[in-house]
Amino acid sequence: MNIIKQLAKPKFKVSKSDKILMEYIKQNIERVSHTAISQLAKECGIGESTITRFVKKMGFSTLPDFKVALAQELMFVNQRYIINRNIESDEAALVTARKLLDANIGTLEKTLNSLKNEDIQVSAELLMTARRIYFIGIGNSGFMAQDSAYKFCRIGLDCTSYDNSHQMIMMASLMQAQDIVVAISHSGNTIEVIKTVELAKTNGAKIIAITSNQHSQLQAIADLHLAYAARETLLETGSISAKLAQLFLMDLVYTQVVKQMPAVAEKKKCLTTQAIELLR
């Protein structure tokens, strides 16, 4: 099915909401394939059921089927390009390297420009005073959760990480008012993460969200939101650019914690380093 042609000349009766959604898809066609239905509905100002009905009118059983078909169609239309419109399939590897480097630097600069000094300060204070810190994330964000927990554990903070949905939700049921959840999600709409932080919050835990989305479900639930400026196409999922931005934010908060408790951080880091050396 030719989605792009149908968007221009639909073969069905178009409602007012359909027109809004079709225009949105045409204007954001590169990222629709990896945008959650809740986010599509919010940005278009229409109901999720309207989106479901629309994709059926387009000839697809579900929204995921529609997204996959759209991504495949875009790859065929733009076959000269790979990953995104900036990288061409026939260019030299080092040309691509320069483009990726520039994109990564740009992501970090945009992230820095969007940050507020007080948000970093408050994040550090919350972590330093927490009974226990839970870093959570699914998929690529789960790797970041593990890395972050390890990093803060080395300076004496009581923290752990979870990237398994069952473990996350079980631990959320046991959290207390003195606990902190650092929830990492590129989209900010990962259902396992959303369910976990909702339960954690009912138990009084504070939520720090790390996302690239200023208007996500996770951002709306969180007590504090640290956003980074990284966009990903379908083939860029888990890109270095997004990981760098997440690492940058966590390293910034870590550094702020160390700045506020230098003597304790140094002592704990020495103790953990000495302990590891016993294994050699």
PDB file of C-alpha atoms in Angstrom:
ATOM      1  CA  MET A   1       0.000   0.000   0.000  1.00  0.00           C
ATOM      2  CA  ASN A   2       1.351   3.404  -0.935  1.00  0.00           C
ATOM      3  CA  ILE A   3       0.897   5.434   2.244  1.00  0.00           C
ATOM      4  CA  ILE A   4       2.468   8.629   0.925  1.00  0.00           C
ATOM      5  CA  LYS A   5       0.138   8.696  -2.086  1.00  0.00           C
ATOM      6  CA  GLN A   6      -2.871   7.982   0.115  1.00  0.00           C
ATOM      7  CA  LEU A   7      -1.952  10.871   2.406  1.00  0.00           C
ATOM      8  CA  ALA A   8      -2.059  13.166  -0.614  1.00  0.00           C
ATOM      9  CA  LYS A   9      -5.140  11.578  -2.181  1.00  0.00           C
ATOM     10  CA  PRO A  10      -7.057   9.341   0.250  1.00  0.00           C
ATOM     11  CA  LYS A  11      -9.433   6.649  -1.006  1.00  0.00           C
ATOM     12  CA  PHE A  12     -11.853   7.064   1.888  1.00  0.00           C
ATOM     13  CA  LYS A  13     -14.089   9.716   3.400  1.00  0.00           C
ATOM     14  CA  VAL A  14     -11.853  12.003   5.444  1.00  0.00           C
ATOM     15  CA  SER A  15     -13.082  13.408   8.748  1.00  0.00           C
ATOM     16  CA  LYS A  16     -11.883  16.645  10.324  1.00  0.00           C
ATOM     17  CA  SER A  17      -9.694  14.685  12.742  1.00  0.00           C
ATOM     18  CA  ASP A  18      -8.322  12.599   9.873  1.00  0.00           C
ATOM     19  CA  LYS A  19      -7.216  15.787   8.114  1.00  0.00           C
ATOM     20  CA  ILE A  20      -5.394  16.967  11.231  1.00  0.00           C
ATOM     21  CA  LEU A  21      -3.623  13.620  11.615  1.00  0.00           C
ATOM     22  CA  MET A  22      -2.741  13.378   7.922  1.00  0.00           C
ATOM     23  CA  GLU A  23      -1.217  16.837   7.960  1.00  0.00           C
ATOM     24  CA  TYR A  24       0.754  15.990  11.080  1.00  0.00           C
ATOM     25  CA  ILE A  25       2.090  12.796   9.474  1.00  0.00           C
ATOM     26  CA  LYS A  26       3.140  14.672   6.337  1.00  0.00           C
ATOM     27  CA  GLN A  27       4.942  17.321   8.400  1.00  0.00           C
ATOM     28  CA  ASN A  28       6.650  14.783  10.707  1.00  0.00           C
ATOM     29  CA  ILE A  29       6.908  11.783   8.411  1.00  0.00           C
ATOM     30  CA  GLU A  30      10.461  10.830   9.472  1.00  0.00           C
ATOM     31  CA  ARG A  31       9.575  10.351  13.142  1.00  0.00           C
ATOM     32  CA  VAL A  32       6.002   9.056  13.065  1.00  0.00           C
ATOM     33  CA  SER A  33       7.257   5.462  12.849  1.00  0.00           C
ATOM     34  CA  HIS A  34       8.769   5.668  16.337  1.00  0.00           C
ATOM     35  CA  THR A  35       6.240   7.919  18.087  1.00  0.00           C
ATOM     36  CA  ALA A  36       3.867   6.348  20.618  1.00  0.00           C
ATOM     37  CA  ILE A  37       0.121   6.555  19.991  1.00  0.00           C
ATOM     38  CA  SER A  38      -0.356   8.606  23.164  1.00  0.00           C
ATOM     39  CA  GLN A  39       2.161  11.158  21.915  1.00  0.00           C
ATOM     40  CA  LEU A  40       0.575  11.292  18.446  1.00  0.00           C
ATOM     41  CA  ALA A  41      -2.817  11.887  20.007  1.00  0.00           C
ATOM     42  CA  LYS A  42      -1.478  14.606  22.288  1.00  0.00           C
ATOM     43  CA  GLU A  43       0.430  16.483  19.585  1.00  0.00           C
ATOM     44  CA  CYS A  44      -2.504  16.308  17.159  1.00  0.00           C
ATOM     45  CA  GLY A  45      -5.130  17.112  19.769  1.00  0.00           C
ATOM     46  CA  ILE A  46      -7.214  14.046  18.873  1.00  0.00           C
ATOM     47  CA  GLY A  47      -8.174  10.798  20.582  1.00  0.00           C
ATOM     48  CA  GLU A  48      -6.186   7.567  20.389  1.00  0.00           C
ATOM     49  CA  SER A  49      -9.301   5.810  19.064  1.00  0.00           C
ATOM     50  CA  THR A  50      -9.352   8.265  16.148  1.00  0.00           C
ATOM     51  CA  ILE A  51      -5.809   7.238  15.223  1.00  0.00           C
ATOM     52  CA  THR A  52      -6.734   3.561  15.409  1.00  0.00           C
ATOM     53  CA  ARG A  53      -9.737   4.136  13.124  1.00  0.00           C
ATOM     54  CA  PHE A  54      -7.584   6.151  10.717  1.00  0.00           C
ATOM     55  CA  VAL A  55      -4.981   3.417  10.191  1.00  0.00           C
ATOM     56  CA  LYS A  56      -7.783   0.935   9.535  1.00  0.00           C
ATOM     57  CA  LYS A  57      -9.177   3.296   6.900  1.00  0.00           C
ATOM     58  CA  MET A  58      -5.682   3.312   5.406  1.00  0.00           C
ATOM     59  CA  GLY A  59      -5.860  -0.486   5.161  1.00  0.00           C
ATOM     60  CA  PHE A  60      -3.879  -1.593   8.221  1.00  0.00           C
ATOM     61  CA  SER A  61      -5.016  -3.722  11.149  1.00  0.00           C
ATOM     62  CA  THR A  62      -2.984  -1.870  13.778  1.00  0.00           C
ATOM     63  CA  LEU A  63      -0.891   1.254  14.233  1.00  0.00           C
ATOM     64  CA  PRO A  64       2.364  -0.794  14.519  1.00  0.00           C
ATOM     65  CA  ASP A  65       1.605  -2.343  11.106  1.00  0.00           C
ATOM     66  CA  PHE A  66       1.098   1.148   9.687  1.00  0.00           C
ATOM     67  CA  LYS A  67       4.372   2.380  11.209  1.00  0.00           C
ATOM     68  CA  VAL A  68       6.404  -0.512   9.808  1.00  0.00           C
ATOM     69  CA  ALA A  69       4.931  -0.052   6.341  1.00  0.00           C
ATOM     70  CA  LEU A  70       5.599   3.695   6.446  1.00  0.00           C
ATOM     71  CA  ALA A  71       9.227   3.154   7.517  1.00  0.00           C
ATOM     72  CA  GLN A  72       9.755   0.658   4.697  1.00  0.00           C
ATOM     73  CA  GLU A  73       8.208   3.017   2.178  1.00  0.00           C
ATOM     74  CA  LEU A  74      10.422   5.895   3.290  1.00  0.00           C
ATOM     75  CA  MET A  75      13.502   3.691   2.964  1.00  0.00           C
ATOM     76  CA  PHE A  76      12.515   2.885  -0.621  1.00  0.00           C
ATOM     77  CA  VAL A  77      11.753   6.511  -1.516  1.00  0.00           C
ATOM     78  CA  ASN A  78      14.983   7.747   0.064  1.00  0.00           C
ATOM     79  CA  GLN A  79      17.181   4.809  -0.947  1.00  0.00           C
ATOM     80  CA  ARG A  80      20.121   7.125  -1.536  1.00  0.00           C
ATOM     81  CA  TYR A  81      20.115   7.857   2.187  1.00  0.00           C
ATOM     82  CA  ILE A  82      20.779   5.583   5.136  1.00  0.00           C
ATOM     83  CA  ILE A  83      20.167   6.220   8.854  1.00  0.00           C
ATOM     84  CA  ASN A  84      18.906   9.767   8.164  1.00  0.00           C
ATOM     85  CA  ARG A  85      18.727  12.398   5.418  1.00  0.00           C
ATOM     86  CA  ASN A  86      22.174  13.709   6.285  1.00  0.00           C
ATOM     87  CA  ILE A  87      24.039  10.458   5.567  1.00  0.00           C
ATOM     88  CA  GLU A  88      24.193   9.157   2.004  1.00  0.00           C
ATOM     89  CA  SER A  89      24.636   5.481   1.211  1.00  0.00           C
ATOM     90  CA  ASP A  90      27.449   6.067  -1.296  1.00  0.00           C
ATOM     91  CA  GLU A  91      29.594   8.494   0.705  1.00  0.00           C
ATOM     92  CA  ALA A  92      33.049   7.661   2.114  1.00  0.00           C
ATOM     93  CA  ALA A  93      33.273   6.277   5.645  1.00  0.00           C
ATOM     94  CA  LEU A  94      35.275   9.255   6.939  1.00  0.00           C
ATOM     95  CA  VAL A  95      32.751  11.677   5.466  1.00  0.00           C
ATOM     96  CA  THR A  96      30.118   9.836   7.479  1.00  0.00           C
ATOM     97  CA  ALA A  97      32.395   9.965  10.519  1.00  0.00           C
ATOM     98  CA  ARG A  98      32.636  13.753  10.308  1.00  0.00           C
ATOM     99  CA  LYS A  99      28.844  14.057  10.002  1.00  0.00           C
ATOM    100  CA  LEU A 100      28.302  11.793  13.019  1.00  0.00           C
ATOM    101  CA  LEU A 101      30.866  13.738  15.053  1.00  0.00           C
ATOM    102  CA  ASP A 102      29.224  17.057  14.181  1.00  0.00           C
ATOM    103  CA  ALA A 103      25.809  15.619  15.066  1.00  0.00           C
ATOM    104  CA  ASN A 104      27.086  14.383  18.450  1.00  0.00           C
ATOM    105  CA  ILE A 105      28.674  17.740  19.285  1.00  0.00           C
ATOM    106  CA  GLY A 106      25.473  19.485  18.236  1.00  0.00           C
ATOM    107  CA  THR A 107      23.403  17.224  20.479  1.00  0.00           C
ATOM    108  CA  LEU A 108      25.566  17.996  23.515  1.00  0.00           C
ATOM    109  CA  GLU A 109      25.481  21.730  22.847  1.00  0.00           C
ATOM    110  CA  LYS A 110      21.688  21.746  22.463  1.00  0.00           C
ATOM    111  CA  THR A 111      21.333  19.685  25.629  1.00  0.00           C
ATOM    112  CA  LEU A 112      23.528  22.079  27.587  1.00  0.00           C
ATOM    113  CA  ASN A 113      21.599  25.099  26.332  1.00  0.00           C
ATOM    114  CA  SER A 114      18.307  23.573  27.471  1.00  0.00           C
ATOM    115  CA  LEU A 115      19.445  22.855  31.041  1.00  0.00           C
ATOM    116  CA  LYS A 116      18.609  24.906  34.127  1.00  0.00           C
ATOM    117  CA  ASN A 117      21.216  25.315  36.860  1.00  0.00           C
ATOM    118  CA  GLU A 118      18.685  24.745  39.644  1.00  0.00           C
ATOM    119  CA  ASP A 119      17.518  21.429  38.148  1.00  0.00           C
ATOM    120  CA  ILE A 120      21.036  19.992  38.340  1.00  0.00           C
ATOM    121  CA  GLN A 121      21.449  21.305  41.872  1.00  0.00           C
ATOM    122  CA  VAL A 122      18.132  19.853  43.071  1.00  0.00           C
ATOM    123  CA  SER A 123      18.871  16.509  41.373  1.00  0.00           C
ATOM    124  CA  ALA A 124      22.172  16.260  43.239  1.00  0.00           C
ATOM    125  CA  GLU A 125      20.549  17.123  46.569  1.00  0.00           C
ATOM    126  CA  LEU A 126      17.791  14.556  46.083  1.00  0.00           C
ATOM    127  CA  LEU A 127      20.330  11.816  45.380  1.00  0.00           C
ATOM    128  CA  MET A 128      22.568  12.750  48.313  1.00  0.00           C
ATOM    129  CA  THR A 129      19.680  12.654  50.798  1.00  0.00           C
ATOM    130  CA  ALA A 130      17.890   9.574  49.435  1.00  0.00           C
ATOM    131  CA  ARG A 131      17.439   6.405  51.487  1.00  0.00           C
ATOM    132  CA  ARG A 132      17.947   4.434  48.304  1.00  0.00           C
ATOM    133  CA  ILE A 133      18.249   5.309  44.604  1.00  0.00           C
ATOM    134  CA  TYR A 134      16.684   3.147  41.880  1.00  0.00           C
ATOM    135  CA  PHE A 135      17.905   3.644  38.305  1.00  0.00           C
ATOM    136  CA  ILE A 136      15.475   2.123  35.803  1.00  0.00           C
ATOM    137  CA  GLY A 137      15.269   1.814  32.023  1.00  0.00           C
ATOM    138  CA  ILE A 138      14.289  -0.633  29.303  1.00  0.00           C
ATOM    139  CA  GLY A 139      16.457  -1.694  26.352  1.00  0.00           C
ATOM    140  CA  ASN A 140      19.220   0.802  25.561  1.00  0.00           C
ATOM    141  CA  SER A 141      18.127   2.986  28.475  1.00  0.00           C
ATOM    142  CA  GLY A 142      18.558  -0.055  30.717  1.00  0.00           C
ATOM    143  CA  PHE A 143      22.278  -0.090  29.938  1.00  0.00           C
ATOM    144  CA  MET A 144      22.440   3.553  31.001  1.00  0.00           C
ATOM    145  CA  ALA A 145      20.604   2.729  34.241  1.00  0.00           C
ATOM    146  CA  GLN A 146      23.195   0.027  35.049  1.00  0.00           C
ATOM    147  CA  ASP A 147      26.118   2.338  34.285  1.00  0.00           C
ATOM    148  CA  SER A 148      24.666   5.143  36.397  1.00  0.00           C
ATOM    149  CA  ALA A 149      23.995   2.928  39.409  1.00  0.00           C
ATOM    150  CA  TYR A 150      27.572   1.624  39.266  1.00  0.00           C
ATOM    151  CA  LYS A 151      28.939   5.163  39.025  1.00  0.00           C
ATOM    152  CA  PHE A 152      27.077   6.520  42.058  1.00  0.00           C
ATOM    153  CA  CYS A 153      27.606   3.330  44.076  1.00  0.00           C
ATOM    154  CA  ARG A 154      31.380   3.862  43.809  1.00  0.00           C
ATOM    155  CA  ILE A 155      31.090   7.063  45.879  1.00  0.00           C
ATOM    156  CA  GLY A 156      28.970   5.494  48.608  1.00  0.00           C
ATOM    157  CA  LEU A 157      25.375   6.163  47.576  1.00  0.00           C
ATOM    158  CA  ASP A 158      22.969   3.281  48.147  1.00  0.00           C
ATOM    159  CA  CYS A 159      21.689   2.545  44.662  1.00  0.00           C
ATOM    160  CA  THR A 160      20.704  -0.239  42.323  1.00  0.00           C
ATOM    161  CA  SER A 161      19.465  -0.587  38.745  1.00  0.00           C
ATOM    162  CA  TYR A 162      16.708  -2.531  37.003  1.00  0.00           C
ATOM    163  CA  ASP A 163      16.058  -3.152  33.325  1.00  0.00           C
ATOM    164  CA  ASN A 164      13.585  -5.993  33.790  1.00  0.00           C
ATOM    165  CA  SER A 165       9.921  -4.941  33.894  1.00  0.00           C
ATOM    166  CA  HIS A 166       8.933  -7.518  36.536  1.00  0.00           C
ATOM    167  CA  GLN A 167      11.755  -6.521  38.878  1.00  0.00           C
ATOM    168  CA  MET A 168      11.041  -2.832  38.337  1.00  0.00           C
ATOM    169  CA  ILE A 169       7.364  -3.050  39.223  1.00  0.00           C
ATOM    170  CA  MET A 170       8.005  -5.356  42.217  1.00  0.00           C
ATOM    171  CA  MET A 171      10.576  -2.971  43.694  1.00  0.00           C
ATOM    172  CA  ALA A 172       8.267  -0.009  43.085  1.00  0.00           C
ATOM    173  CA  SER A 173       5.681  -1.685  45.320  1.00  0.00           C
ATOM    174  CA  LEU A 174       8.235  -1.693  48.169  1.00  0.00           C
ATOM    175  CA  MET A 175       9.578   1.849  47.782  1.00  0.00           C
ATOM    176  CA  GLN A 176       9.266   4.452  50.515  1.00  0.00           C
ATOM    177  CA  ALA A 177       8.994   8.224  50.780  1.00  0.00           C
ATOM    178  CA  GLN A 178      12.765   8.627  51.177  1.00  0.00           C
ATOM    179  CA  ASP A 179      13.526   6.764  47.948  1.00  0.00           C
ATOM    180  CA  ILE A 180      14.427   8.257  44.554  1.00  0.00           C
ATOM    181  CA  VAL A 181      13.711   6.749  41.151  1.00  0.00           C
ATOM    182  CA  VAL A 182      15.852   7.924  38.235  1.00  0.00           C
ATOM    183  CA  ALA A 183      13.799   6.861  35.229  1.00  0.00           C
ATOM    184  CA  ILE A 184      15.605   6.853  31.884  1.00  0.00           C
ATOM    185  CA  SER A 185      13.531   6.687  28.696  1.00  0.00           C
ATOM    186  CA  HIS A 186      14.366   8.226  25.331  1.00  0.00           C
ATOM    187  CA  SER A 187      10.723   8.623  24.330  1.00  0.00           C
ATOM    188  CA  GLY A 188       9.423   9.216  27.837  1.00  0.00           C
ATOM    189  CA  ASN A 189       6.495   6.919  26.998  1.00  0.00           C
ATOM    190  CA  THR A 190       7.915   3.437  27.664  1.00  0.00           C
ATOM    191  CA  ILE A 191       4.972   1.662  29.272  1.00  0.00           C
ATOM    192  CA  GLU A 192       7.055  -0.449  31.706  1.00  0.00           C
ATOM    193  CA  VAL A 193       8.777   2.670  32.997  1.00  0.00           C
ATOM    194  CA  ILE A 194       5.507   4.623  33.241  1.00  0.00           C
ATOM    195  CA  LYS A 195       3.781   1.884  35.266  1.00  0.00           C
ATOM    196  CA  THR A 196       6.794   1.607  37.576  1.00  0.00           C
ATOM    197  CA  VAL A 197       7.071   5.320  38.359  1.00  0.00           C
ATOM    198  CA  GLU A 198       3.307   5.615  38.865  1.00  0.00           C
ATOM    199  CA  LEU A 199       3.417   2.892  41.508  1.00  0.00           C
ATOM    200  CA  ALA A 200       6.597   4.285  43.072  1.00  0.00           C
ATOM    201  CA  LYS A 201       5.009   7.702  43.359  1.00  0.00           C
ATOM    202  CA  THR A 202       1.946   6.333  45.150  1.00  0.00           C
ATOM    203  CA  ASN A 203       4.387   5.052  47.784  1.00  0.00           C
ATOM    204  CA  GLY A 204       5.902   8.521  48.168  1.00  0.00           C
ATOM    205  CA  ALA A 205       9.098   8.080  46.155  1.00  0.00           C
ATOM    206  CA  LYS A 206      10.432  11.063  44.215  1.00  0.00           C
ATOM    207  CA  ILE A 207      10.935  10.708  40.451  1.00  0.00           C
ATOM    208  CA  ILE A 208      13.736  12.183  38.330  1.00  0.00           C
ATOM    209  CA  ALA A 209      13.070  11.705  34.599  1.00  0.00           C
ATOM    210  CA  ILE A 210      15.792  11.593  31.941  1.00  0.00           C
ATOM    211  CA  THR A 211      14.194  11.878  28.478  1.00  0.00           C
ATOM    212  CA  SER A 212      14.510  13.584  25.105  1.00  0.00           C
ATOM    213  CA  ASN A 213      10.817  14.461  25.130  1.00  0.00           C
ATOM    214  CA  GLN A 214       9.598  17.681  26.740  1.00  0.00           C
ATOM    215  CA  HIS A 215       5.965  16.559  26.530  1.00  0.00           C
ATOM    216  CA  SER A 216       5.867  12.900  27.536  1.00  0.00           C
ATOM    217  CA  GLN A 217       3.966  10.787  30.049  1.00  0.00           C
ATOM    218  CA  LEU A 218       7.119  10.358  32.120  1.00  0.00           C
ATOM    219  CA  GLN A 219       7.803  14.095  32.182  1.00  0.00           C
ATOM    220  CA  ALA A 220       4.254  14.728  33.385  1.00  0.00           C
ATOM    221  CA  ILE A 221       4.617  12.282  36.298  1.00  0.00           C
ATOM    222  CA  ALA A 222       8.162  13.229  37.361  1.00  0.00           C
ATOM    223  CA  ASP A 223       9.050  15.609  40.163  1.00  0.00           C
ATOM    224  CA  LEU A 224      12.075  16.730  38.154  1.00  0.00           C
ATOM    225  CA  HIS A 225      12.777  16.429  34.434  1.00  0.00           C
ATOM    226  CA  LEU A 226      16.219  16.580  32.822  1.00  0.00           C
ATOM    227  CA  ALA A 227      15.774  16.684  29.040  1.00  0.00           C
ATOM    228  CA  TYR A 228      18.368  16.082  26.360  1.00  0.00           C
ATOM    229  CA  ALA A 229      18.193  17.130  22.713  1.00  0.00           C
ATOM    230  CA  ALA A 230      18.642  13.970  20.657  1.00  0.00           C
ATOM    231  CA  ARG A 231      16.342  12.901  17.826  1.00  0.00           C
ATOM    232  CA  GLU A 232      16.442   9.387  16.370  1.00  0.00           C
ATOM    233  CA  THR A 233      15.086   7.927  13.151  1.00  0.00           C
ATOM    234  CA  LEU A 234      14.009   4.274  12.966  1.00  0.00           C
ATOM    235  CA  LEU A 235      17.540   3.060  12.081  1.00  0.00           C
ATOM    236  CA  GLU A 236      19.175   5.341  14.653  1.00  0.00           C
ATOM    237  CA  THR A 237      17.506   3.701  17.654  1.00  0.00           C
ATOM    238  CA  GLY A 238      20.107   3.486  20.424  1.00  0.00           C
ATOM    239  CA  SER A 239      22.394   5.936  18.636  1.00  0.00           C
ATOM    240  CA  ILE A 240      25.649   7.181  20.127  1.00  0.00           C
ATOM    241  CA  SER A 241      24.177  10.681  20.006  1.00  0.00           C
ATOM    242  CA  ALA A 242      21.350   9.764  22.399  1.00  0.00           C
ATOM    243  CA  LYS A 243      23.664   7.728  24.644  1.00  0.00           C
ATOM    244  CA  LEU A 244      26.151  10.605  24.810  1.00  0.00           C
ATOM    245  CA  ALA A 245      23.419  13.002  25.874  1.00  0.00           C
ATOM    246  CA  GLN A 246      22.241  10.621  28.595  1.00  0.00           C
ATOM    247  CA  LEU A 247      25.828  10.054  29.766  1.00  0.00           C
ATOM    248  CA  PHE A 248      26.445  13.781  29.771  1.00  0.00           C
ATOM    249  CA  LEU A 249      23.431  14.447  32.002  1.00  0.00           C
ATOM    250  CA  MET A 250      24.286  11.673  34.453  1.00  0.00           C
ATOM    251  CA  ASP A 251      27.950  12.721  34.575  1.00  0.00           C
ATOM    252  CA  LEU A 252      26.897  16.315  35.226  1.00  0.00           C
ATOM    253  CA  VAL A 253      24.682  15.307  38.164  1.00  0.00           C
ATOM    254  CA  TYR A 254      27.419  12.955  39.450  1.00  0.00           C
ATOM    255  CA  THR A 255      29.973  15.773  39.314  1.00  0.00           C
ATOM    256  CA  GLN A 256      27.597  18.073  41.190  1.00  0.00           C
ATOM    257  CA  VAL A 257      27.214  15.448  43.916  1.00  0.00           C
ATOM    258  CA  VAL A 258      30.998  15.078  44.208  1.00  0.00           C
ATOM    259  CA  LYS A 259      31.395  18.868  44.381  1.00  0.00           C
ATOM    260  CA  GLN A 260      29.048  18.983  47.371  1.00  0.00           C
ATOM    261  CA  MET A 261      30.575  16.055  49.296  1.00  0.00           C
ATOM    262  CA  PRO A 262      34.210  15.903  48.091  1.00  0.00           C
ATOM    263  CA  ALA A 263      35.765  14.357  51.197  1.00  0.00           C
ATOM    264  CA  VAL A 264      33.122  11.614  51.520  1.00  0.00           C
ATOM    265  CA  ALA A 265      33.161  10.895  47.779  1.00  0.00           C
ATOM    266  CA  GLU A 266      36.946  10.579  47.739  1.00  0.00           C
ATOM    267  CA  LYS A 267      36.992   8.292  50.779  1.00  0.00           C
ATOM    268  CA  LYS A 268      34.268   5.997  49.397  1.00  0.00           C
ATOM    269  CA  LYS A 269      35.868   5.889  45.953  1.00  0.00           C
ATOM    270  CA  CYS A 270      39.194   4.872  47.503  1.00  0.00           C
ATOM    271  CA  LEU A 271      37.516   2.138  49.559  1.00  0.00           C
ATOM    272  CA  THR A 272      35.661   0.678  46.570  1.00  0.00           C
ATOM    273  CA  THR A 273      38.799   0.860  44.427  1.00  0.00           C
ATOM    274  CA  GLN A 274      40.836  -0.962  47.096  1.00  0.00           C
ATOM    275  CA  ALA A 275      38.126  -3.618  47.379  1.00  0.00           C
ATOM    276  CA  ILE A 276      38.213  -4.272  43.626  1.00  0.00           C
ATOM    277  CA  GLU A 277      42.005  -4.580  43.718  1.00  0.00           C
ATOM    278  CA  LEU A 278      41.638  -7.474  46.175  1.00  0.00           C
ATOM    279  CA  LEU A 279      40.257  -9.528  43.294  1.00  0.00           C
ATOM    280  CA  ARG A 280      43.429  -9.147  41.214  1.00  0.00           C
TER     281      ARG A 280
END
